[in-house]
């Protein structure tokens, strides 16, 4: 049994291990693509592993140029110069009813010395996830993230050359299984592609920190504040509340609040792709320490052209999580929250996630059948180690 088979077997054992106390970081897969050895992140205790046991194609390279502080993981990459029919896929054993958060990062760093940042596609199990457009003036990696409910017992994340023939590459790849109770709106055989994940009224982003204060599922919440909305935060002891999808306390213990009672909060975003279905998850928790017993905070939410898509009556000590769907057309979409008649306090919002949604159940394309072919190979390998 070679290392690759051993790894597969270990993965299967890991994925079937019983649910244990958080954080389950030993079950997280954190791959430093193109690296030649393990690196332990001493802050988070995440052990970044090299990628050779997940993929059979491509070559390792280090970047030659870094523009700002980039992490260790962005300094090496795997690139795929062959234009053969072999798909360039990372292979993972999955549980067919579970959900997985997948994050892929791409940092060009002029690794090939050509100053020619490539454009290529990333697909998952034969469905196109994203066209990645890298740049040489970038000072940050391109990061894409999605939650997949595959309905399948394996996952293949593939880098595919587009028509222009550019050479694809990848710098890091992370896979985290989410608890079954989170993101229950995601059906089997579908994907939620992350557009934005924000924590409002805070200065610092929130991510996994290696202890219990950060995000337990490897999500990254970007701090967002606005000059025209008040930043408010709670006293530390209020947070005993269960919040759907389990954002960390640091994400929801602060908020932005409209600066006057009937002034709305308007959140605008400009979708990266057009004509897709959009899902916005809005998190509301009362954080104001100044709230009186007789106060009320009631507001309605409009999304795009849909007026009063939802209404919120926020009570002290309760959380309200609203999930809204919207069909994308071209151009920006606004989400507006405004107080209803009779409310004594203006609207607030603590956090928000915006995804575009993708079905993964149409018949596989020809590319996908190639993937399936190589998947058959893996199944055979797997069977032969069982016998
Ligand atoms: C990348 O750099 C590391 C450390 O500097 C080195 O060990 C490794 O061999 C390099 N990888 C390649 C592909 O040159
Ligand atoms: C790099 O990071 C260090 C510590 O986080 C910081 O002090 C320094 O200013 C950063 N440099 C750049 C160029 O961002
Ligand atoms: C809220 O905080 C952000 C920084 O996080 C800041 O840019 C903004 O001006 C603040 N808003 C107010 C009203 O002070
Ligand atoms: C949007 O997508 C739907 C179905 O996916 C298609 O029928 C429609 O023509 C598209 N509209 C535009 C403007 O591209
Ligand atoms: C709540 O009660 C206080 C006095 O206890 C009063 O000043 C305030 O106007 C009341 N607020 C509302 C919304 O009725
Ligand atoms: C908004 O919808 C809620 C029910 O979701 C309803 O109770 C409320 O009256 C509506 N408000 C307006 C202004 O239409
Ligand atoms: C979104 O809101 C802004 C105000 O913040 C407004 O200027 C803009 O026209 C709105 N866009 C749409 C599409 O409604």
Short mmCIF file of C-alpha atoms and ligand atoms in Angstrom, two decimals:
data_model
loop_
_atom_site.label_atom_id
_atom_site.label_comp_id
_atom_site.label_asym_id
_atom_site.label_seq_id
_atom_site.Cartn_x
_atom_site.Cartn_y
_atom_site.Cartn_z
CA UNK A 1 0.00 0.00 0.00
CA UNK A 2 1.68 3.24 -1.08
CA UNK A 3 1.38 6.62 0.65
CA UNK A 4 -1.40 7.73 -1.64
CA UNK A 5 -3.59 4.77 -0.76
CA UNK A 6 -2.78 5.15 2.87
CA UNK A 7 -3.82 8.78 2.70
CA UNK A 8 -7.10 7.88 1.06
CA UNK A 9 -7.83 5.35 3.73
CA UNK A 10 -6.94 7.82 6.47
CA UNK A 11 -9.21 10.40 4.89
CA UNK A 12 -12.08 7.98 4.84
CA UNK A 13 -11.50 7.12 8.47
CA UNK A 14 -11.33 10.80 9.34
CA UNK A 15 -14.53 11.66 7.55
CA UNK A 16 -16.34 8.90 9.32
CA UNK A 17 -14.94 9.68 12.73
CA UNK A 18 -17.61 10.59 15.23
CA UNK A 19 -18.49 14.23 15.71
CA UNK A 20 -16.33 15.65 18.45
CA UNK A 21 -15.88 18.89 20.34
CA UNK A 22 -15.05 22.03 18.41
CA UNK A 23 -12.84 23.05 16.83
CA UNK A 24 -12.36 20.03 14.63
CA UNK A 25 -9.29 21.40 12.96
CA UNK A 26 -7.70 17.99 12.75
CA UNK A 27 -10.41 17.23 10.18
CA UNK A 28 -9.67 20.36 8.19
CA UNK A 29 -7.74 19.88 5.01
CA UNK A 30 -5.29 22.73 4.47
CA UNK A 31 -3.14 22.26 1.42
CA UNK A 32 -0.15 24.43 0.59
CA UNK A 33 0.00 23.71 -3.14
CA UNK A 34 3.48 23.33 -4.57
CA UNK A 35 5.11 23.07 -1.14
CA UNK A 36 7.63 20.34 -0.51
CA UNK A 37 7.05 19.87 3.19
CA UNK A 38 4.55 20.48 5.99
CA UNK A 39 4.44 23.90 7.62
CA UNK A 40 2.84 24.43 10.98
CA UNK A 41 1.18 27.82 11.42
CA UNK A 42 2.24 28.49 15.00
CA UNK A 43 -0.62 30.92 15.65
CA UNK A 44 -3.53 28.81 14.48
CA UNK A 45 -1.84 25.40 14.84
CA UNK A 46 -3.05 24.57 11.36
CA UNK A 47 -0.63 22.16 9.75
CA UNK A 48 -0.39 23.05 6.06
CA UNK A 49 0.38 19.96 4.04
CA UNK A 50 1.98 19.51 0.64
CA UNK A 51 -0.37 18.49 -2.17
CA UNK A 52 1.27 15.51 -3.85
CA UNK A 53 -1.11 13.01 -2.29
CA UNK A 54 -4.21 14.74 -3.67
CA UNK A 55 -3.16 15.31 -7.26
CA UNK A 56 -1.17 13.52 -9.91
CA UNK A 57 -0.54 16.28 -12.47
CA UNK A 58 1.35 19.56 -12.52
CA UNK A 59 4.66 20.86 -11.22
CA UNK A 60 5.85 22.83 -8.21
CA UNK A 61 7.22 26.35 -8.37
CA UNK A 62 7.96 29.25 -6.03
CA UNK A 63 6.88 32.81 -6.80
CA UNK A 64 9.65 35.24 -7.71
CA UNK A 65 8.00 38.44 -6.65
CA UNK A 66 5.94 39.39 -3.66
CA UNK A 67 4.32 42.77 -3.46
CA UNK A 68 3.26 42.88 0.17
CA UNK A 69 3.21 40.58 3.10
CA UNK A 70 1.97 37.36 1.70
CA UNK A 71 1.59 34.23 3.67
CA UNK A 72 3.90 31.24 3.41
CA UNK A 73 1.13 29.37 1.56
CA UNK A 74 1.13 31.92 -1.29
CA UNK A 75 4.86 31.56 -1.95
CA UNK A 76 4.65 28.17 -3.59
CA UNK A 77 2.19 26.98 -6.20
CA UNK A 78 1.40 24.07 -8.49
CA UNK A 79 1.08 24.87 -12.19
CA UNK A 80 -0.26 22.77 -15.03
CA UNK A 81 1.64 23.30 -18.27
CA UNK A 82 0.41 20.19 -20.11
CA UNK A 83 -2.44 20.75 -22.50
CA UNK A 84 -3.25 17.05 -22.61
CA UNK A 85 -6.66 15.62 -21.90
CA UNK A 86 -5.72 14.78 -18.34
CA UNK A 87 -7.77 17.01 -16.06
CA UNK A 88 -5.79 18.79 -13.34
CA UNK A 89 -7.80 17.80 -10.31
CA UNK A 90 -7.41 17.62 -6.58
CA UNK A 91 -9.29 14.59 -5.30
CA UNK A 92 -11.11 14.32 -1.96
CA UNK A 93 -13.28 11.63 -0.44
CA UNK A 94 -16.50 13.24 0.81
CA UNK A 95 -19.67 12.22 2.55
CA UNK A 96 -22.52 12.57 0.08
CA UNK A 97 -24.97 14.28 2.44
CA UNK A 98 -22.53 16.68 4.09
CA UNK A 99 -21.64 20.27 3.22
CA UNK A 100 -18.10 21.44 2.62
CA UNK A 101 -16.62 24.89 2.70
CA UNK A 102 -13.92 25.09 0.05
CA UNK A 103 -11.50 27.96 -0.36
CA UNK A 104 -8.94 28.19 -3.16
CA UNK A 105 -6.28 30.90 -3.40
CA UNK A 106 -4.21 32.00 -6.37
CA UNK A 107 -1.13 34.20 -6.16
CA UNK A 108 0.73 34.68 -9.43
CA UNK A 109 3.85 36.46 -8.11
CA UNK A 110 5.47 36.22 -11.58
CA UNK A 111 6.44 32.62 -10.81
CA UNK A 112 7.17 31.94 -14.51
CA UNK A 113 9.17 35.14 -15.06
CA UNK A 114 6.90 36.08 -17.98
CA UNK A 115 4.85 38.82 -16.29
CA UNK A 116 1.85 37.24 -17.98
CA UNK A 117 -0.80 36.54 -15.35
CA UNK A 118 -3.10 33.80 -16.62
CA UNK A 119 -6.87 33.41 -16.84
CA UNK A 120 -8.35 29.94 -16.34
CA UNK A 121 -11.40 28.09 -15.02
CA UNK A 122 -11.91 26.26 -11.76
CA UNK A 123 -14.54 23.51 -11.68
CA UNK A 124 -15.91 21.17 -9.04
CA UNK A 125 -17.16 17.71 -10.03
CA UNK A 126 -17.46 18.92 -13.60
CA UNK A 127 -19.43 22.09 -12.86
CA UNK A 128 -17.74 25.40 -13.56
CA UNK A 129 -17.19 27.30 -10.33
CA UNK A 130 -15.33 30.42 -11.45
CA UNK A 131 -13.14 31.96 -14.10
CA UNK A 132 -10.06 33.11 -12.23
CA UNK A 133 -8.42 36.22 -13.69
CA UNK A 134 -5.04 36.78 -12.07
CA UNK A 135 -3.05 39.98 -12.34
CA UNK A 136 0.60 40.94 -12.01
CA UNK A 137 -0.05 44.23 -10.28
CA UNK A 138 -2.09 42.51 -7.62
CA UNK A 139 -0.87 42.89 -4.09
CA UNK A 140 -3.26 40.26 -2.80
CA UNK A 141 -4.06 36.71 -3.79
CA UNK A 142 -7.29 35.95 -5.64
CA UNK A 143 -9.40 33.99 -3.17
CA UNK A 144 -12.56 32.11 -4.09
CA UNK A 145 -14.80 30.32 -1.67
CA UNK A 146 -17.98 28.27 -1.80
CA UNK A 147 -20.09 25.85 0.19
CA UNK A 148 -20.79 22.63 -1.67
CA UNK A 149 -23.43 20.05 -0.92
CA UNK A 150 -22.25 17.57 -3.51
CA UNK A 151 -24.59 14.65 -3.07
CA UNK A 152 -21.56 12.61 -4.05
CA UNK A 153 -18.91 10.58 -2.26
CA UNK A 154 -15.99 12.40 -3.81
CA UNK A 155 -15.01 15.88 -4.80
CA UNK A 156 -12.68 16.91 -7.58
CA UNK A 157 -11.48 20.51 -7.71
CA UNK A 158 -10.03 21.04 -11.18
CA UNK A 159 -8.04 23.78 -12.88
CA UNK A 160 -8.88 23.99 -16.58
CA UNK A 161 -7.21 25.94 -19.29
CA UNK A 162 -9.66 28.20 -21.14
CA UNK A 163 -9.56 28.81 -24.87
CA UNK A 164 -6.66 31.25 -24.66
CA UNK A 165 -4.38 28.39 -23.55
CA UNK A 166 -3.05 30.08 -20.42
CA UNK A 167 -1.33 27.81 -17.90
CA UNK A 168 -3.49 27.36 -14.78
CA UNK A 169 -2.01 27.25 -11.29
CA UNK A 170 -3.14 27.13 -7.67
CA UNK A 171 -1.50 28.35 -4.45
CA UNK A 172 -3.61 26.86 -1.67
CA UNK A 173 -6.75 24.81 -1.16
CA UNK A 174 -8.76 24.40 2.04
CA UNK A 175 -11.65 22.01 2.70
CA UNK A 176 -13.72 22.06 5.89
CA UNK A 177 -16.78 19.96 6.59
CA UNK A 178 -19.58 22.07 8.07
CA UNK A 179 -21.91 20.85 10.82
CA UNK A 180 -25.12 19.42 9.45
CA UNK A 181 -27.24 22.06 11.22
CA UNK A 182 -25.61 25.01 9.48
CA UNK A 183 -26.76 26.48 6.16
CA UNK A 184 -29.78 24.21 6.08
CA UNK A 185 -31.12 26.11 3.04
CA UNK A 186 -28.45 24.52 0.85
CA UNK A 187 -30.04 21.58 -0.93
CA UNK A 188 -28.20 18.47 -1.98
CA UNK A 189 -26.41 18.84 -5.32
CA UNK A 190 -26.05 22.57 -5.12
CA UNK A 191 -23.42 25.12 -4.30
CA UNK A 192 -23.39 28.55 -2.69
CA UNK A 193 -20.60 30.63 -4.19
CA UNK A 194 -19.41 33.32 -1.80
CA UNK A 195 -19.76 36.93 -2.93
CA UNK A 196 -19.36 38.69 0.38
CA UNK A 197 -19.19 37.87 4.10
CA UNK A 198 -19.17 40.90 6.35
CA UNK A 199 -19.19 41.73 10.04
CA UNK A 200 -20.45 45.28 10.58
CA UNK A 201 -19.28 47.98 12.97
CA UNK A 202 -15.93 46.33 13.71
CA UNK A 203 -12.35 47.22 12.92
CA UNK A 204 -10.77 43.82 12.50
CA UNK A 205 -11.71 40.90 10.30
CA UNK A 206 -12.75 37.73 12.10
CA UNK A 207 -11.35 34.35 11.14
CA UNK A 208 -10.12 31.19 12.81
CA UNK A 209 -7.62 32.15 15.48
CA UNK A 210 -6.62 28.84 17.02
CA UNK A 211 -8.80 29.36 20.09
CA UNK A 212 -12.52 29.69 20.78
CA UNK A 213 -12.86 33.37 19.91
CA UNK A 214 -12.56 33.09 16.15
CA UNK A 215 -14.59 31.31 13.50
CA UNK A 216 -14.84 27.57 14.10
CA UNK A 217 -15.51 26.65 10.48
CA UNK A 218 -12.67 28.51 8.79
CA UNK A 219 -14.93 31.28 7.49
CA UNK A 220 -13.47 34.78 7.08
CA UNK A 221 -15.70 37.73 8.02
CA UNK A 222 -14.49 41.05 6.60
CA UNK A 223 -14.87 44.03 8.92
CA UNK A 224 -17.03 46.77 7.42
CA UNK A 225 -17.88 50.17 8.78
CA UNK A 226 -19.48 53.19 7.16
CA UNK A 227 -19.10 56.89 8.00
CA UNK A 228 -22.87 57.43 7.74
CA UNK A 229 -23.95 54.61 10.08
CA UNK A 230 -23.23 54.39 13.81
CA UNK A 231 -20.98 51.61 15.03
CA UNK A 232 -22.46 49.98 18.11
CA UNK A 233 -21.35 47.05 20.23
CA UNK A 234 -22.68 45.08 23.14
CA UNK A 235 -21.48 44.50 26.61
CA UNK A 236 -19.50 41.26 26.55
CA UNK A 237 -21.88 39.21 28.71
CA UNK A 238 -25.00 39.38 26.55
CA UNK A 239 -24.03 36.66 24.13
CA UNK A 240 -25.72 33.51 25.34
CA UNK A 241 -27.90 33.38 22.28
CA UNK A 242 -27.91 30.63 19.66
CA UNK A 243 -27.51 32.15 16.22
CA UNK A 244 -28.30 30.19 13.08
CA UNK A 245 -25.17 29.14 11.13
CA UNK A 246 -23.15 29.76 14.31
CA UNK A 247 -21.22 32.92 13.51
CA UNK A 248 -18.65 33.57 16.26
CA UNK A 249 -19.64 36.04 19.01
CA UNK A 250 -17.03 38.50 17.78
CA UNK A 251 -18.96 38.69 14.49
CA UNK A 252 -22.38 39.49 15.96
CA UNK A 253 -21.58 41.44 19.15
CA UNK A 254 -21.32 44.61 17.10
CA UNK A 255 -23.49 46.22 14.47
CA UNK A 256 -24.15 49.25 12.36
CA UNK A 257 -27.26 51.25 13.16
CA UNK A 258 -28.99 53.88 11.03
CA UNK A 259 -28.09 57.32 12.34
CA UNK A 260 -31.71 58.50 12.58
CA UNK A 261 -34.94 56.66 13.37
CA UNK A 262 -36.36 56.67 9.86
CA UNK A 263 -33.05 56.85 8.02
CA UNK A 264 -32.57 53.55 6.19
CA UNK A 265 -29.50 51.32 6.12
CA UNK A 266 -28.68 50.60 2.49
CA UNK A 267 -26.15 47.90 1.64
CA UNK A 268 -25.14 47.79 -2.02
CA UNK A 269 -23.16 45.17 -3.78
CA UNK A 270 -22.09 44.71 -7.30
CA UNK A 271 -22.26 41.07 -8.34
CA UNK A 272 -19.16 39.67 -9.99
CA UNK A 273 -21.29 37.69 -12.41
CA UNK A 274 -24.66 38.55 -13.86
CA UNK A 275 -27.93 36.70 -14.21
CA UNK A 276 -27.59 34.32 -11.30
CA UNK A 277 -29.71 33.61 -8.31
CA UNK A 278 -28.54 35.40 -5.22
CA UNK A 279 -28.93 34.40 -1.58
CA UNK A 280 -28.39 36.94 1.20
CA UNK A 281 -28.22 35.83 4.84
CA UNK A 282 -28.71 38.72 7.25
CA UNK A 283 -27.87 38.47 10.95
CA UNK A 284 -29.67 40.66 13.51
CA UNK A 285 -29.04 40.70 17.26
CA UNK A 286 -29.99 43.46 19.68
CA UNK A 287 -26.71 44.87 20.96
CA UNK A 288 -27.71 48.29 22.25
CA UNK A 289 -27.10 48.68 25.98
CA UNK A 290 -29.19 51.84 25.92
CA UNK A 291 -32.40 50.08 24.97
CA UNK A 292 -35.28 50.61 27.42
CA UNK A 293 -37.92 48.06 28.34
CA UNK A 294 -40.56 49.93 26.34
CA UNK A 295 -38.39 50.35 23.23
CA UNK A 296 -39.02 48.47 20.03
CA UNK A 297 -36.87 47.91 16.99
CA UNK A 298 -38.98 46.94 14.02
CA UNK A 299 -38.00 47.31 10.41
CA UNK A 300 -38.74 46.00 6.98
CA UNK A 301 -36.21 44.72 4.47
CA UNK A 302 -36.31 45.38 0.72
CA UNK A 303 -34.04 43.54 -1.68
CA UNK A 304 -33.62 44.84 -5.23
CA UNK A 305 -37.07 45.72 -6.49
CA UNK A 306 -38.84 43.47 -3.95
CA UNK A 307 -40.36 45.70 -1.27
CA UNK A 308 -40.86 44.35 2.25
CA UNK A 309 -39.25 41.02 1.41
CA UNK A 310 -39.07 40.40 5.14
CA UNK A 311 -39.90 42.16 8.40
CA UNK A 312 -37.95 42.00 11.66
CA UNK A 313 -39.09 42.75 15.19
CA UNK A 314 -35.94 42.51 17.24
CA UNK A 315 -36.28 41.59 20.91
CA UNK A 316 -33.58 41.89 23.54
CA UNK A 317 -31.61 38.66 23.78
CA UNK A 318 -32.99 37.13 20.59
CA UNK A 319 -31.31 36.65 17.27
CA UNK A 320 -33.08 36.90 13.94
CA UNK A 321 -31.47 35.45 10.84
CA UNK A 322 -33.19 36.28 7.57
CA UNK A 323 -32.43 34.44 4.33
CA UNK A 324 -33.53 36.20 1.16
CA UNK A 325 -33.34 35.10 -2.45
CA UNK A 326 -33.16 37.40 -5.41
CA UNK A 327 -32.82 36.81 -9.11
CA UNK A 328 -29.83 38.74 -10.40
CA UNK A 329 -30.09 40.90 -13.40
CA UNK A 330 -27.29 43.22 -14.48
CA UNK A 331 -25.85 45.81 -12.17
CA UNK A 332 -25.81 46.49 -8.45
CA UNK A 333 -28.36 45.24 -5.97
CA UNK A 334 -29.41 47.15 -2.83
CA UNK A 335 -30.66 45.67 0.42
CA UNK A 336 -32.54 48.34 2.38
CA UNK A 337 -33.65 48.20 6.01
CA UNK A 338 -35.99 50.87 7.29
CA UNK A 339 -37.96 51.32 10.49
CA UNK A 340 -41.70 50.69 10.35
CA UNK A 341 -44.25 53.07 11.91
CA UNK A 342 -44.32 52.58 15.66
CA UNK A 343 -40.71 51.48 16.05
CA UNK A 344 -38.82 53.55 18.59
CA UNK A 345 -35.34 52.55 17.45
CA UNK A 346 -33.73 52.63 14.01
CA UNK A 347 -32.73 49.48 12.11
CA UNK A 348 -29.42 47.75 12.73
CA UNK A 349 -27.54 44.87 11.18
CA UNK A 350 -24.70 42.80 12.66
CA UNK A 351 -23.45 40.62 9.83
CA UNK A 352 -24.27 39.49 6.31
CA UNK A 353 -23.35 36.77 3.86
CA UNK A 354 -24.11 36.98 0.16
CA UNK A 355 -23.85 33.99 -2.15
CA UNK A 356 -24.77 33.19 -5.70
CA UNK A 357 -26.33 29.78 -6.04
CA UNK A 358 -25.53 26.99 -8.46
CA UNK A 359 -27.29 23.69 -9.19
CA UNK A 360 -25.00 20.69 -9.61
CA UNK A 361 -27.41 18.23 -11.12
CA UNK A 362 -27.46 18.87 -14.87
CA UNK A 363 -26.00 16.10 -17.01
CA UNK A 364 -22.20 16.23 -16.87
CA UNK A 365 -20.46 17.96 -19.75
CA UNK A 366 -17.81 16.15 -21.77
CA UNK A 367 -15.18 17.65 -19.48
CA UNK A 368 -17.01 16.16 -16.57
CA UNK A 369 -17.08 12.71 -18.10
CA UNK A 370 -13.29 12.85 -18.35
CA UNK A 371 -13.29 13.65 -14.68
CA UNK A 372 -15.60 10.74 -14.02
CA UNK A 373 -13.25 8.47 -15.91
CA UNK A 374 -10.35 9.41 -13.68
CA UNK A 375 -12.66 9.08 -10.72
CA UNK A 376 -13.30 5.47 -11.76
CA UNK A 377 -9.56 4.95 -11.56
CA UNK A 378 -9.58 6.18 -7.97
CA UNK A 379 -12.48 3.92 -7.06
CA UNK A 380 -10.62 0.96 -8.50
CA UNK A 381 -7.53 1.87 -6.51
CA UNK A 382 -9.65 2.16 -3.46
CA UNK A 383 -11.27 -1.22 -4.04
CA UNK A 384 -7.93 -2.91 -4.51
CA UNK A 385 -6.68 -1.71 -1.15
CA UNK A 386 -9.82 -3.03 0.49
CA UNK A 387 -9.41 -6.51 -0.92
C1 LIG B 1 10.70 26.73 -2.86
O1 LIG B 1 11.40 27.33 -1.77
C2 LIG B 1 11.63 26.43 -0.71
C3 LIG B 1 12.24 27.20 0.44
O2 LIG B 1 12.92 28.31 0.03
C4 LIG B 1 12.54 25.30 -1.20
O3 LIG B 1 12.76 24.38 -0.14
C5 LIG B 1 11.84 24.59 -2.34
O4 LIG B 1 12.69 23.58 -2.85
C6 LIG B 1 11.48 25.56 -3.45
N1 LIG B 1 10.64 24.86 -4.41
C7 LIG B 1 10.93 24.81 -5.71
C8 LIG B 1 9.97 24.08 -6.59
O5 LIG B 1 11.92 25.35 -6.18
C1 LIG B 2 3.95 43.17 7.22
O1 LIG B 2 3.38 42.68 8.43
C2 LIG B 2 3.96 43.25 9.58
C3 LIG B 2 3.35 42.56 10.79
O2 LIG B 2 2.09 42.08 10.54
C4 LIG B 2 3.72 44.75 9.59
O3 LIG B 2 4.33 45.32 10.72
C5 LIG B 2 4.31 45.35 8.32
O4 LIG B 2 3.99 46.72 8.26
C6 LIG B 2 3.74 44.67 7.09
N1 LIG B 2 4.38 45.20 5.91
C7 LIG B 2 3.71 45.50 4.80
C8 LIG B 2 4.55 46.00 3.66
O5 LIG B 2 2.52 45.40 4.72
C1 LIG B 3 -17.46 53.07 12.05
O1 LIG B 3 -16.19 52.42 12.00
C2 LIG B 3 -15.55 52.50 10.73
C3 LIG B 3 -14.24 51.76 10.85
O2 LIG B 3 -14.45 50.47 11.24
C4 LIG B 3 -15.30 53.93 10.35
O3 LIG B 3 -14.74 54.00 9.06
C5 LIG B 3 -16.61 54.70 10.39
O4 LIG B 3 -16.36 56.06 10.13
C6 LIG B 3 -17.28 54.55 11.74
N1 LIG B 3 -18.56 55.22 11.71
C7 LIG B 3 -18.83 56.24 12.50
C8 LIG B 3 -20.18 56.86 12.34
O5 LIG B 3 -18.04 56.68 13.32
C1 LIG B 4 -30.67 34.39 -17.49
O1 LIG B 4 -30.66 32.97 -17.28
C2 LIG B 4 -31.81 32.29 -17.75
C3 LIG B 4 -31.72 30.83 -17.37
O2 LIG B 4 -30.49 30.50 -16.83
C4 LIG B 4 -31.94 32.48 -19.26
O3 LIG B 4 -33.10 31.85 -19.71
C5 LIG B 4 -32.00 33.97 -19.56
O4 LIG B 4 -31.99 34.15 -20.97
C6 LIG B 4 -30.80 34.70 -18.97
N1 LIG B 4 -30.97 36.15 -19.15
C7 LIG B 4 -30.00 36.94 -19.59
C8 LIG B 4 -30.33 38.39 -19.68
O5 LIG B 4 -28.89 36.53 -19.87
C1 LIG B 5 -40.13 54.71 27.47
O1 LIG B 5 -40.26 55.14 28.80
C2 LIG B 5 -39.53 56.33 29.10
C3 LIG B 5 -39.75 56.67 30.54
O2 LIG B 5 -39.67 55.53 31.34
C4 LIG B 5 -40.00 57.49 28.23
O3 LIG B 5 -39.19 58.62 28.49
C5 LIG B 5 -39.84 57.09 26.78
O4 LIG B 5 -40.39 58.09 25.94
C6 LIG B 5 -40.60 55.79 26.50
N1 LIG B 5 -40.33 55.38 25.13
C7 LIG B 5 -41.29 54.93 24.35
C8 LIG B 5 -40.85 54.49 22.99
O5 LIG B 5 -42.45 54.87 24.67
C1 LIG B 6 -44.35 43.72 5.63
O1 LIG B 6 -44.58 42.32 5.71
C2 LIG B 6 -44.97 41.89 6.98
C3 LIG B 6 -45.11 40.37 6.93
O2 LIG B 6 -43.91 39.82 6.48
C4 LIG B 6 -46.31 42.54 7.38
O3 LIG B 6 -46.66 42.13 8.69
C5 LIG B 6 -46.15 44.04 7.33
O4 LIG B 6 -47.37 44.65 7.57
C6 LIG B 6 -45.62 44.49 5.97
N1 LIG B 6 -45.31 45.91 6.04
C7 LIG B 6 -45.64 46.77 5.06
C8 LIG B 6 -45.26 48.19 5.27
O5 LIG B 6 -46.18 46.41 4.04
C1 LIG B 7 -28.74 51.82 -4.22
O1 LIG B 7 -28.68 52.78 -3.19
C2 LIG B 7 -27.95 53.94 -3.51
C3 LIG B 7 -27.94 54.84 -2.31
O2 LIG B 7 -27.11 54.31 -1.33
C4 LIG B 7 -28.58 54.64 -4.70
O3 LIG B 7 -27.80 55.76 -5.06
C5 LIG B 7 -28.66 53.68 -5.87
O4 LIG B 7 -29.34 54.26 -6.94
C6 LIG B 7 -29.37 52.40 -5.45
N1 LIG B 7 -29.27 51.45 -6.55
C7 LIG B 7 -30.30 50.69 -6.95
C8 LIG B 7 -30.02 49.74 -8.05
O5 LIG B 7 -31.40 50.80 -6.44
#
